[in-house]
mmCIF file of C-alpha atoms in Angstrom:
data_model
loop_
_atom_site.group_PDB
_atom_site.id
_atom_site.type_symbol
_atom_site.label_atom_id
_atom_site.label_comp_id
_atom_site.label_asym_id
_atom_site.label_seq_id
_atom_site.Cartn_x
_atom_site.Cartn_y
_atom_site.Cartn_z
ATOM 1 C CA MET A 23 0.000 0.000 0.000
ATOM 2 C CA LEU A 24 1.319 3.386 -1.018
ATOM 3 C CA THR A 25 0.645 6.899 0.260
ATOM 4 C CA THR A 26 2.575 10.141 0.416
ATOM 5 C CA VAL A 27 -0.342 12.240 1.684
ATOM 6 C CA HIS A 28 -1.807 10.312 4.597
ATOM 7 C CA VAL A 29 -0.340 9.581 8.013
ATOM 8 C CA PRO A 30 0.845 5.963 8.399
ATOM 9 C CA PHE A 31 -1.908 5.065 10.879
ATOM 10 C CA ASP A 32 -4.718 6.522 8.783
ATOM 11 C CA GLY A 33 -8.115 5.062 9.644
ATOM 12 C CA ARG A 34 -9.031 3.737 6.190
ATOM 13 C CA ILE A 35 -5.569 2.810 4.927
ATOM 14 C CA PHE A 36 -3.990 1.245 8.017
ATOM 15 C CA HIS A 37 -6.650 0.384 10.595
ATOM 16 C CA LYS A 38 -9.194 -0.883 8.090
ATOM 17 C CA GLU A 39 -7.715 -2.028 4.789
ATOM 18 C CA ALA A 40 -4.135 -2.958 5.656
ATOM 19 C CA LYS A 41 -4.943 -4.693 8.940
ATOM 20 C CA SER A 42 -7.885 -6.548 7.383
ATOM 21 C CA LEU A 43 -5.655 -7.906 4.622
ATOM 22 C CA ALA A 44 -2.962 -8.850 7.133
ATOM 23 C CA ARG A 45 -5.525 -10.775 9.199
ATOM 24 C CA ALA A 46 -6.603 -12.561 6.003
ATOM 25 C CA GLY A 47 -3.072 -13.918 5.613
ATOM 26 C CA TYR A 48 -1.501 -11.431 3.212
ATOM 27 C CA ASP A 49 2.005 -10.083 3.689
ATOM 28 C CA VAL A 50 1.139 -6.374 3.815
ATOM 29 C CA VAL A 51 3.678 -3.580 3.424
ATOM 30 C CA LEU A 52 2.701 0.065 3.864
ATOM 31 C CA ILE A 53 5.030 2.711 2.430
ATOM 32 C CA ALA A 54 4.140 6.018 4.064
ATOM 33 C CA ARG A 55 5.579 9.083 5.780
ATOM 34 C CA HIS A 56 6.909 7.809 9.098
ATOM 35 C CA ASP A 57 9.937 8.208 11.346
ATOM 36 C CA LYS A 58 10.997 4.548 11.537
ATOM 37 C CA ALA A 59 10.618 1.087 10.068
ATOM 38 C CA GLU A 60 8.386 -1.087 12.217
ATOM 39 C CA THR A 61 5.688 -3.735 12.105
ATOM 40 C CA VAL A 62 2.367 -2.806 13.721
ATOM 41 C CA GLY A 63 -0.784 -4.929 13.706
ATOM 42 C CA GLY A 64 0.790 -7.345 11.241
ATOM 43 C CA VAL A 65 1.582 -4.543 8.774
ATOM 44 C CA ARG A 66 5.219 -3.788 7.962
ATOM 45 C CA ILE A 67 5.747 -0.043 7.603
ATOM 46 C CA VAL A 68 8.486 1.226 5.291
ATOM 47 C CA PRO A 69 9.157 4.882 6.182
ATOM 48 C CA LEU A 70 9.332 7.903 3.937
ATOM 49 C CA SER A 71 10.924 11.132 5.163
ATOM 50 C CA GLU A 72 8.681 14.103 5.832
ATOM 51 C CA PRO A 73 8.694 16.585 2.917
ATOM 52 C CA ARG A 74 9.511 20.238 3.532
ATOM 53 C CA ASN A 75 6.590 21.327 1.387
ATOM 54 C CA ARG A 76 3.913 20.092 -1.010
ATOM 55 C CA PHE A 77 6.192 20.401 -4.067
ATOM 56 C CA GLN A 78 8.851 18.178 -2.520
ATOM 57 C CA ARG A 79 6.189 15.646 -1.552
ATOM 58 C CA MET A 80 4.995 15.461 -5.152
ATOM 59 C CA THR A 81 8.507 15.136 -6.607
ATOM 60 C CA SER A 82 11.428 13.721 -4.625
ATOM 61 C CA VAL A 83 9.333 11.946 -1.981
ATOM 62 C CA THR A 84 7.150 10.378 -4.676
ATOM 63 C CA TRP A 85 10.241 9.192 -6.560
ATOM 64 C CA ARG A 86 11.612 7.714 -3.344
ATOM 65 C CA LEU A 87 8.300 5.918 -2.768
ATOM 66 C CA TYR A 88 8.441 4.446 -6.277
ATOM 67 C CA ARG A 89 11.952 3.072 -5.762
ATOM 68 C CA LEU A 90 10.965 1.536 -2.414
ATOM 69 C CA ALA A 91 7.861 0.039 -4.006
ATOM 70 C CA VAL A 92 9.900 -1.605 -6.769
ATOM 71 C CA ARG A 93 12.263 -3.020 -4.161
ATOM 72 C CA GLU A 94 9.358 -4.778 -2.423
ATOM 73 C CA ASP A 95 8.453 -6.683 -5.629
ATOM 74 C CA ALA A 96 4.835 -7.077 -4.485
ATOM 75 C CA ASP A 97 2.065 -8.906 -6.311
ATOM 76 C CA VAL A 98 -0.368 -6.021 -5.851
ATOM 77 C CA TYR A 99 0.244 -2.284 -5.412
ATOM 78 C CA HIS A 100 -2.649 -0.400 -3.824
ATOM 79 C CA PHE A 101 -2.194 3.385 -3.930
ATOM 80 C CA HIS A 102 -4.305 6.061 -2.226
ATOM 81 C CA ASP A 103 -3.327 9.493 -3.558
ATOM 82 C CA PRO A 104 -4.071 11.112 -6.929
ATOM 83 C CA GLU A 105 -0.484 12.341 -7.168
ATOM 84 C CA LEU A 106 0.626 8.679 -7.244
ATOM 85 C CA MET A 107 -1.137 7.846 -10.515
ATOM 86 C CA ILE A 108 2.190 8.187 -12.313
ATOM 87 C CA VAL A 109 3.698 5.696 -9.862
ATOM 88 C CA GLY A 110 0.766 3.382 -10.547
ATOM 89 C CA LEU A 111 1.428 3.572 -14.288
ATOM 90 C CA LEU A 112 5.132 2.836 -13.828
ATOM 91 C CA LEU A 113 4.350 -0.184 -11.658
ATOM 92 C CA LYS A 114 1.781 -1.383 -14.164
ATOM 93 C CA ALA A 115 4.429 -1.127 -16.867
ATOM 94 C CA ARG A 116 6.502 -3.575 -14.796
ATOM 95 C CA GLY A 117 3.688 -6.128 -15.083
ATOM 96 C CA LYS A 118 2.219 -5.602 -11.606
ATOM 97 C CA LYS A 119 -1.420 -5.508 -10.556
ATOM 98 C CA VAL A 120 -2.397 -1.999 -9.482
ATOM 99 C CA ILE A 121 -5.388 -0.737 -7.480
ATOM 100 C CA TRP A 122 -6.368 2.949 -7.369
ATOM 101 C CA ASP A 123 -8.215 3.676 -4.104
ATOM 102 C CA VAL A 124 -10.285 6.833 -4.660
ATOM 103 C CA HIS A 125 -11.106 8.562 -1.369
ATOM 104 C CA GLU A 126 -12.971 11.557 -2.804
ATOM 105 C CA HIS A 127 -14.533 12.992 -5.935
ATOM 106 C CA TYR A 128 -11.247 14.626 -6.885
ATOM 107 C CA PRO A 129 -12.390 16.959 -9.678
ATOM 108 C CA ASN A 130 -14.907 18.360 -7.184
ATOM 109 C CA SER A 131 -12.482 18.470 -4.267
ATOM 110 C CA ILE A 132 -9.938 20.441 -6.326
ATOM 111 C CA MET A 133 -12.547 23.167 -6.666
ATOM 112 C CA ASP A 134 -12.506 23.486 -2.861
ATOM 113 C CA LYS A 135 -8.717 23.578 -2.305
ATOM 114 C CA PHE A 136 -7.807 26.763 -0.435
ATOM 115 C CA TRP A 137 -4.124 26.544 -1.506
ATOM 116 C CA ILE A 138 -5.014 26.752 -5.229
ATOM 117 C CA SER A 139 -5.974 30.226 -6.366
ATOM 118 C CA LYS A 140 -9.626 30.494 -7.322
ATOM 119 C CA GLY A 141 -8.752 31.487 -10.875
ATOM 120 C CA LEU A 142 -6.805 28.269 -11.421
ATOM 121 C CA ARG A 143 -9.084 25.752 -9.702
ATOM 122 C CA ARG A 144 -11.386 25.089 -12.640
ATOM 123 C CA CYS A 145 -8.438 24.611 -14.990
ATOM 124 C CA VAL A 146 -6.662 22.258 -12.549
ATOM 125 C CA SER A 147 -9.871 20.315 -11.942
ATOM 126 C CA LYS A 148 -10.520 19.852 -15.651
ATOM 127 C CA SER A 149 -6.898 18.898 -16.321
ATOM 128 C CA PHE A 150 -6.993 16.273 -13.573
ATOM 129 C CA ASP A 151 -10.255 14.868 -14.898
ATOM 130 C CA LEU A 152 -8.820 14.506 -18.415
ATOM 131 C CA PHE A 153 -5.585 12.956 -17.126
ATOM 132 C CA GLU A 154 -7.404 10.438 -14.934
ATOM 133 C CA ARG A 155 -9.707 9.451 -17.803
ATOM 134 C CA ALA A 156 -6.632 8.752 -19.923
ATOM 135 C CA VAL A 157 -4.772 6.590 -17.387
ATOM 136 C CA VAL A 158 -7.402 4.907 -15.208
ATOM 137 C CA ARG A 159 -8.037 2.201 -17.819
ATOM 138 C CA PHE A 160 -4.528 0.860 -17.239
ATOM 139 C CA PHE A 161 -5.206 0.001 -13.599
ATOM 140 C CA ASP A 162 -6.615 -3.380 -12.639
ATOM 141 C CA LEU A 163 -9.229 -2.004 -10.259
ATOM 142 C CA VAL A 164 -10.625 1.264 -8.908
ATOM 143 C CA ILE A 165 -12.014 1.298 -5.353
ATOM 144 C CA TYR A 166 -14.413 4.116 -4.499
ATOM 145 C CA THR A 167 -16.825 5.297 -1.813
ATOM 146 C CA THR A 168 -20.443 6.412 -2.420
ATOM 147 C CA PRO A 169 -22.403 5.942 -5.681
ATOM 148 C CA LEU A 170 -21.815 9.544 -6.749
ATOM 149 C CA VAL A 171 -18.047 8.979 -6.832
ATOM 150 C CA GLY A 172 -18.440 5.565 -8.452
ATOM 151 C CA ALA A 173 -20.613 6.926 -11.247
ATOM 152 C CA ARG A 174 -17.526 8.459 -12.889
ATOM 153 C CA TYR A 175 -15.879 5.045 -13.214
ATOM 154 C CA GLU A 176 -19.049 3.293 -14.330
ATOM 155 C CA LYS A 177 -19.253 5.739 -17.244
ATOM 156 C CA LEU A 178 -15.646 4.951 -18.116
ATOM 157 C CA LYS A 179 -16.474 1.229 -17.992
ATOM 158 C CA VAL A 180 -13.442 0.369 -15.852
ATOM 159 C CA ALA A 181 -13.326 -2.374 -13.232
ATOM 160 C CA SER A 182 -14.531 -0.761 -10.016
ATOM 161 C CA ALA A 183 -15.647 -1.732 -6.525
ATOM 162 C CA ARG A 184 -17.499 0.194 -3.842
ATOM 163 C CA ILE A 185 -15.779 -0.113 -0.434
ATOM 164 C CA GLU A 186 -17.317 2.298 2.054
ATOM 165 C CA ASN A 187 -15.339 3.822 4.893
ATOM 166 C CA TYR A 188 -17.640 2.578 7.640
ATOM 167 C CA PRO A 189 -16.442 2.288 11.274
ATOM 168 C CA ILE A 190 -15.089 -0.798 13.022
ATOM 169 C CA VAL A 191 -17.894 -2.164 15.196
ATOM 170 C CA GLU A 192 -15.627 -3.709 17.815
ATOM 171 C CA LEU A 193 -14.565 -0.192 18.824
ATOM 172 C CA SER A 194 -18.118 0.660 19.885
ATOM 173 C CA GLY A 195 -17.744 -1.316 23.098
ATOM 174 C CA THR A 196 -14.314 -0.030 24.019
ATOM 175 C CA PHE A 197 -15.450 2.778 26.328
ATOM 176 C CA ASP A 198 -18.175 3.226 28.887
ATOM 177 C CA LYS A 199 -20.487 5.915 27.584
ATOM 178 C CA GLU A 200 -20.972 8.642 30.180
ATOM 179 C CA PRO A 201 -22.275 11.599 28.161
ATOM 180 C CA GLN A 202 -21.184 15.030 29.310
ATOM 181 C CA LYS A 203 -22.753 18.348 28.449
ATOM 182 C CA GLN A 204 -20.691 18.490 25.282
ATOM 183 C CA ILE A 205 -21.282 18.956 21.580
ATOM 184 C CA ILE A 206 -18.403 17.526 19.556
ATOM 185 C CA TYR A 207 -17.026 18.151 16.082
ATOM 186 C CA LEU A 208 -14.455 15.574 15.010
ATOM 187 C CA GLY A 209 -12.210 15.988 11.968
ATOM 188 C CA VAL A 210 -10.191 18.473 9.959
ATOM 189 C CA MET A 211 -11.332 22.016 10.665
ATOM 190 C CA ALA A 212 -11.798 24.166 7.577
ATOM 191 C CA ARG A 213 -14.112 26.964 6.539
ATOM 192 C CA ILE A 214 -15.912 24.748 4.000
ATOM 193 C CA ARG A 215 -16.787 22.335 6.792
ATOM 194 C CA GLY A 216 -19.115 24.863 8.371
ATOM 195 C CA LEU A 217 -17.253 25.568 11.612
ATOM 196 C CA ILE A 218 -17.945 29.323 11.478
ATOM 197 C CA GLU A 219 -21.660 28.541 11.404
ATOM 198 C CA VAL A 220 -21.275 25.935 14.175
ATOM 199 C CA VAL A 221 -19.612 28.423 16.534
ATOM 200 C CA GLU A 222 -22.249 31.048 15.750
ATOM 201 C CA ALA A 223 -24.990 28.475 16.405
ATOM 202 C CA PHE A 224 -23.378 27.368 19.631
ATOM 203 C CA ALA A 225 -23.303 30.973 20.861
ATOM 204 C CA GLN A 226 -27.104 30.914 20.628
ATOM 205 C CA VAL A 227 -27.193 27.622 22.544
ATOM 206 C CA VAL A 228 -25.006 28.992 25.351
ATOM 207 C CA ALA A 229 -27.431 31.895 25.842
ATOM 208 C CA LYS A 230 -29.964 29.340 27.088
ATOM 209 C CA HIS A 231 -27.614 26.595 28.349
ATOM 210 C CA PRO A 232 -24.448 28.283 29.652
ATOM 211 C CA ASP A 233 -23.003 25.084 31.150
ATOM 212 C CA TRP A 234 -22.603 23.327 27.780
ATOM 213 C CA GLN A 235 -19.286 22.946 25.936
ATOM 214 C CA LEU A 236 -18.338 22.771 22.258
ATOM 215 C CA VAL A 237 -15.356 20.472 21.682
ATOM 216 C CA LEU A 238 -13.529 20.863 18.350
ATOM 217 C CA VAL A 239 -11.147 17.973 17.671
ATOM 218 C CA GLY A 240 -8.713 18.047 14.752
ATOM 219 C CA ALA A 241 -6.127 20.039 12.869
ATOM 220 C CA SER A 242 -7.021 23.292 11.112
ATOM 221 C CA ARG A 243 -6.465 23.898 7.408
ATOM 222 C CA PRO A 244 -4.960 26.366 7.090
ATOM 223 C CA ALA A 245 -3.473 26.489 10.589
ATOM 224 C CA SER A 246 -4.628 30.101 10.946
ATOM 225 C CA PHE A 247 -8.263 28.996 10.771
ATOM 226 C CA GLU A 248 -8.151 27.965 14.434
ATOM 227 C CA ASP A 249 -7.239 31.555 15.304
ATOM 228 C CA ASP A 250 -10.291 32.713 13.349
ATOM 229 C CA LEU A 251 -12.533 30.360 15.327
ATOM 230 C CA ARG A 252 -11.030 31.456 18.638
ATOM 231 C CA ALA A 253 -11.564 35.107 17.718
ATOM 232 C CA LEU A 254 -15.182 34.375 16.802
ATOM 233 C CA ALA A 255 -15.752 32.618 20.142
ATOM 234 C CA ARG A 256 -14.288 35.619 21.994
ATOM 235 C CA GLN A 257 -16.472 37.958 19.964
ATOM 236 C CA HIS A 258 -19.556 36.067 21.170
ATOM 237 C CA GLY A 259 -18.232 35.811 24.737
ATOM 238 C CA ILE A 260 -18.144 32.004 24.703
ATOM 239 C CA GLU A 261 -14.394 31.382 24.615
ATOM 240 C CA LYS A 262 -14.607 29.478 27.922
ATOM 241 C CA ASN A 263 -17.254 27.204 26.411
ATOM 242 C CA VAL A 264 -15.183 26.189 23.367
ATOM 243 C CA THR A 265 -12.331 23.678 23.650
ATOM 244 C CA PHE A 266 -9.799 22.926 20.905
ATOM 245 C CA ILE A 267 -8.071 19.540 20.830
ATOM 246 C CA PRO A 268 -5.410 18.793 18.199
ATOM 247 C CA TRP A 269 -5.278 15.638 16.104
ATOM 248 C CA VAL A 270 -5.559 12.461 18.181
ATOM 249 C CA PRO A 271 -4.698 8.814 17.368
ATOM 250 C CA TYR A 272 -7.363 6.696 15.719
ATOM 251 C CA GLU A 273 -8.071 4.687 18.878
ATOM 252 C CA GLU A 274 -8.491 7.855 20.978
ATOM 253 C CA LYS A 275 -11.272 9.454 18.955
ATOM 254 C CA GLU A 276 -13.852 6.922 20.156
ATOM 255 C CA ARG A 277 -13.145 7.821 23.785
ATOM 256 C CA LEU A 278 -13.544 11.529 23.050
ATOM 257 C CA THR A 279 -16.708 11.052 21.023
ATOM 258 C CA SER A 280 -18.344 8.712 23.531
ATOM 259 C CA SER A 281 -18.134 11.396 26.221
ATOM 260 C CA ALA A 282 -20.186 13.854 24.117
ATOM 261 C CA SER A 283 -23.973 14.136 23.976
ATOM 262 C CA ILE A 284 -24.290 15.485 20.412
ATOM 263 C CA GLY A 285 -22.134 15.127 17.289
ATOM 264 C CA VAL A 286 -22.214 17.860 14.661
ATOM 265 C CA ILE A 287 -21.369 17.305 10.995
ATOM 266 C CA THR A 288 -22.737 20.348 9.163
ATOM 267 C CA TYR A 289 -20.424 20.632 6.173
ATOM 268 C CA LEU A 290 -21.271 23.460 3.788
ATOM 269 C CA PRO A 291 -22.726 22.703 0.320
ATOM 270 C CA TYR A 292 -19.467 22.641 -1.613
ATOM 271 C CA SER A 293 -19.217 20.172 -4.476
ATOM 272 C CA ASN A 294 -16.985 17.582 -2.797
ATOM 273 C CA ASN A 295 -18.921 17.743 0.483
ATOM 274 C CA THR A 296 -22.201 16.914 -1.243
ATOM 275 C CA SER A 297 -20.754 13.983 -3.221
ATOM 276 C CA CYS A 298 -19.082 12.127 -0.324
ATOM 277 C CA LEU A 299 -20.174 10.764 3.047
ATOM 278 C CA PRO A 300 -17.979 11.965 5.939
ATOM 279 C CA ASN A 301 -16.486 9.254 8.142
ATOM 280 C CA LYS A 302 -17.372 11.277 11.198
ATOM 281 C CA LEU A 303 -21.091 10.756 10.691
ATOM 282 C CA PHE A 304 -20.581 7.044 11.299
ATOM 283 C CA ASP A 305 -18.035 7.652 14.055
ATOM 284 C CA TYR A 306 -20.751 9.474 16.012
ATOM 285 C CA MET A 307 -23.258 6.706 15.341
ATOM 286 C CA LEU A 308 -20.702 4.084 16.385
ATOM 287 C CA VAL A 309 -20.687 5.297 20.001
ATOM 288 C CA GLY A 310 -24.390 6.082 20.223
ATOM 289 C CA VAL A 311 -24.199 9.861 19.840
ATOM 290 C CA PRO A 312 -27.133 11.584 18.059
ATOM 291 C CA VAL A 313 -26.094 13.743 15.126
ATOM 292 C CA VAL A 314 -26.878 17.166 13.708
ATOM 293 C CA ALA A 315 -26.082 16.803 10.007
ATOM 294 C CA SER A 316 -26.290 18.745 6.747
ATOM 295 C CA ASN A 317 -29.403 18.336 4.623
ATOM 296 C CA PHE A 318 -27.561 16.760 1.666
ATOM 297 C CA PRO A 319 -29.182 13.771 -0.085
ATOM 298 C CA LEU A 320 -26.350 11.388 0.863
ATOM 299 C CA TYR A 321 -26.598 12.385 4.521
ATOM 300 C CA ARG A 322 -30.391 12.061 4.477
ATOM 301 C CA GLU A 323 -30.108 8.509 3.125
ATOM 302 C CA VAL A 324 -28.320 7.532 6.329
ATOM 303 C CA VAL A 325 -29.772 9.782 9.030
ATOM 304 C CA GLU A 326 -33.473 9.721 8.190
ATOM 305 C CA PRO A 327 -34.014 5.956 7.737
ATOM 306 C CA SER A 328 -31.889 5.274 10.829
ATOM 307 C CA ARG A 329 -33.664 8.060 12.795
ATOM 308 C CA CYS A 330 -30.341 8.813 14.468
ATOM 309 C CA GLY A 331 -30.369 12.624 14.425
ATOM 310 C CA LEU A 332 -31.617 15.865 12.922
ATOM 311 C CA ILE A 333 -31.084 17.301 9.445
ATOM 312 C CA VAL A 334 -30.445 21.052 9.058
ATOM 313 C CA ASP A 335 -29.482 23.682 6.525
ATOM 314 C CA PRO A 336 -25.733 24.045 7.298
ATOM 315 C CA THR A 337 -25.643 27.643 6.071
ATOM 316 C CA ARG A 338 -28.123 28.820 8.740
ATOM 317 C CA PRO A 339 -26.670 29.021 12.278
ATOM 318 C CA GLU A 340 -30.124 29.585 13.770
ATOM 319 C CA GLU A 341 -31.311 26.249 12.344
ATOM 320 C CA ILE A 342 -28.244 24.441 13.675
ATOM 321 C CA ALA A 343 -28.833 26.079 17.070
ATOM 322 C CA ARG A 344 -32.463 24.922 17.136
ATOM 323 C CA ALA A 345 -31.420 21.340 16.467
ATOM 324 C CA MET A 346 -28.743 21.438 19.169
ATOM 325 C CA THR A 347 -31.194 22.957 21.634
ATOM 326 C CA TYR A 348 -33.866 20.378 20.844
ATOM 327 C CA LEU A 349 -31.479 17.511 21.597
ATOM 328 C CA ILE A 350 -30.322 19.204 24.812
ATOM 329 C CA GLU A 351 -33.882 19.771 26.017
ATOM 330 C CA HIS A 352 -35.154 16.315 24.971
ATOM 331 C CA PRO A 353 -32.499 13.991 26.440
ATOM 332 C CA ASP A 354 -34.650 10.841 26.232
ATOM 333 C CA GLU A 355 -35.265 11.340 22.512
ATOM 334 C CA ALA A 356 -31.595 12.201 21.980
ATOM 335 C CA ARG A 357 -30.604 8.994 23.762
ATOM 336 C CA ALA A 358 -33.012 6.973 21.613
ATOM 337 C CA MET A 359 -31.548 8.541 18.450
ATOM 338 C CA GLY A 360 -28.058 7.574 19.567
ATOM 339 C CA GLU A 361 -29.149 3.999 20.266
ATOM 340 C CA ARG A 362 -30.786 3.733 16.832
ATOM 341 C CA GLY A 363 -27.624 5.055 15.187
ATOM 342 C CA LEU A 364 -25.494 2.477 16.980
ATOM 343 C CA ARG A 365 -27.893 -0.274 15.952
ATOM 344 C CA ALA A 366 -27.695 0.870 12.309
ATOM 345 C CA VAL A 367 -23.904 0.700 12.408
ATOM 346 C CA ARG A 368 -23.907 -2.760 13.945
ATOM 347 C CA GLU A 369 -26.388 -4.069 11.396
ATOM 348 C CA ARG A 370 -25.335 -2.259 8.223
ATOM 349 C CA TYR A 371 -22.818 0.574 8.293
ATOM 350 C CA ASN A 372 -19.774 -1.332 9.570
ATOM 351 C CA TRP A 373 -16.283 -2.105 8.375
ATOM 352 C CA GLU A 374 -16.587 -5.806 9.160
ATOM 353 C CA ASN A 375 -18.921 -6.203 6.161
ATOM 354 C CA GLN A 376 -16.712 -4.013 3.971
ATOM 355 C CA SER A 377 -13.566 -5.945 4.920
ATOM 356 C CA ARG A 378 -15.092 -9.144 3.574
ATOM 357 C CA ARG A 379 -15.716 -7.371 0.262
ATOM 358 C CA LEU A 380 -12.122 -6.154 0.226
ATOM 359 C CA CYS A 381 -10.706 -9.626 0.813
ATOM 360 C CA ARG A 382 -12.934 -11.210 -1.858
ATOM 361 C CA MET A 383 -11.859 -8.484 -4.241
ATOM 362 C CA TYR A 384 -8.200 -9.363 -3.662
ATOM 363 C CA GLU A 385 -8.869 -13.064 -4.046
ATOM 364 C CA ILE A 386 -10.403 -12.579 -7.471
ATOM 365 C CA LEU A 387 -7.776 -10.052 -8.558
ATOM 366 C CA LEU A 388 -5.018 -12.543 -7.725
ATOM 367 C CA SER A 389 -6.721 -15.500 -9.354
ATOM 368 C CA THR A 390 -4.783 -17.261 -12.079
ATOM 369 C CA ASN A 391 -6.659 -15.646 -14.968
ATOM 370 C CA GLY A 392 -6.063 -12.109 -13.719
ATOM 371 C CA GLY A 393 -9.427 -11.555 -12.088
ATOM 372 C CA GLN A 394 -11.468 -11.906 -15.296
ATOM 373 C CA GLU A 395 -13.373 -15.065 -14.326
ATOM 374 C CA ARG A 396 -17.094 -14.804 -13.717
ATOM 375 C CA VAL A 397 -18.295 -15.937 -10.309
ATOM 376 C CA GLU A 398 -21.962 -16.633 -9.658
ATOM 377 C CA GLY A 399 -23.532 -14.447 -6.982
ATOM 378 C CA THR A 400 -24.715 -10.934 -6.214
ATOM 379 C CA SER A 401 -22.326 -8.312 -7.559
ATOM 380 C CA ASP A 402 -20.416 -6.035 -5.200
ATOM 381 C CA CYS A 403 -18.495 -4.425 -8.007
ATOM 382 C CA ARG A 404 -18.864 -3.274 -11.573
ATOM 383 C CA GLY A 405 -16.749 -3.596 -14.665
ATOM 384 C CA PRO A 406 -14.579 -6.236 -16.326
ATOM 385 C CA ALA A 407 -13.346 -7.749 -13.055
ATOM 386 C CA GLU A 408 -16.812 -9.151 -12.219
ATOM 387 C CA LEU A 409 -16.182 -9.141 -8.458
ATOM 388 C CA HIS A 410 -19.122 -10.749 -6.702
ATOM 389 C CA GLU A 411 -20.757 -11.007 -3.296
ATOM 390 C CA ASN A 412 -20.758 -14.825 -3.099
ATOM 391 C CA GLY A 413 -19.386 -17.794 -4.972
ATOM 392 C CA ALA A 414 -17.274 -20.823 -4.143
ATOM 393 C CA ALA A 415 -15.164 -20.347 -7.235
ATOM 394 C CA VAL A 416 -13.336 -17.382 -5.673
ATOM 395 C CA LEU A 417 -9.761 -18.421 -4.888
ATOM 396 C CA ARG A 418 -8.322 -18.018 -1.408
ATOM 397 C CA ALA A 419 -5.294 -15.766 -0.987
ATOM 398 C CA ASP A 420 -1.925 -17.464 -0.590
ATOM 399 C CA ALA A 421 -0.061 -16.373 2.520
ATOM 400 C CA ASP A 422 3.070 -15.471 0.588
ATOM 401 C CA ARG A 423 1.357 -12.995 -1.711
ATOM 402 C CA ARG A 424 2.411 -9.475 -0.945
ATOM 403 C CA VAL A 425 0.533 -6.183 -1.206
#
């Protein structure tokens, strides 16, 4: 597995995909930015040095990753960053099987990048889209999340599989849930994720419930955005009610979330936000916390059938405040919402189900005929690979195969 962007112990890459494959008997190597070589959870980590800036990451660090990847001589290379598509092509040229794991709708997400000037974003987005269309056919499989992201690859008629980034159920019982008078936001803090509106809404909540706290967990992008949020809290006189916690390890976020009474995930209606489901929605549900979520169709498809929270217009602080206040003033209903959300995760929205899809996908990809055989059953995936839900004809992975 290859990444230059993500931390080595990323939730999807390490804790879910890599560890699941290692448990299935694969020899898994993760090449990522890290300070030492070590084996954790059955995954051998090969370290990359930290880049000084984004340009170095995309050039010298990427070239270093490619050379390390070739040295491993793996059967499958599974890469996670759009800037590694060139590496994927080079590895494919060496006769290797290559998987492109798409975490976002990248043409849309480029339009939201604060570090690209607004005048260039459309051009960069279009250029990326054209480049990906030209090269994606060379990869053996594309993994994606959500139907909206997958629709791009269905139109291109490439082998593709939907693997959602659902939470690990076993973590739901790790901590005793003792809810505090806290509303939590978990994840990267950025203007497009609606944090300005959340703080403004919370100021209205504090006017009626001055003993409640807003806990913001995660790094800010850019780093100066945290200063903006702190200034806004001071402006409303609620600085003592707002707590900032920097990035925490994957295992720690469940403890933090389980101590809250409400989880907020009110991303603003930017193109990438509306086409992807945030992991944090399910992280809240995993520990039985009711949610206040944006009124996007993808969010509605989870929250409304599960009856695990309230849907709001994320651009209207007064609407967010009303939802927060309702959950505070109706604790029995809030508790019932949290319990329904947890039940939905245990029954449907969980990584344990997704990990079985991932392992079957690898089994077929590594079959003797290159993953082109047809297996009877209900299809998980689309495209030439014909990856299916069931079927005895799927080959089991050999322990000495390396990814």
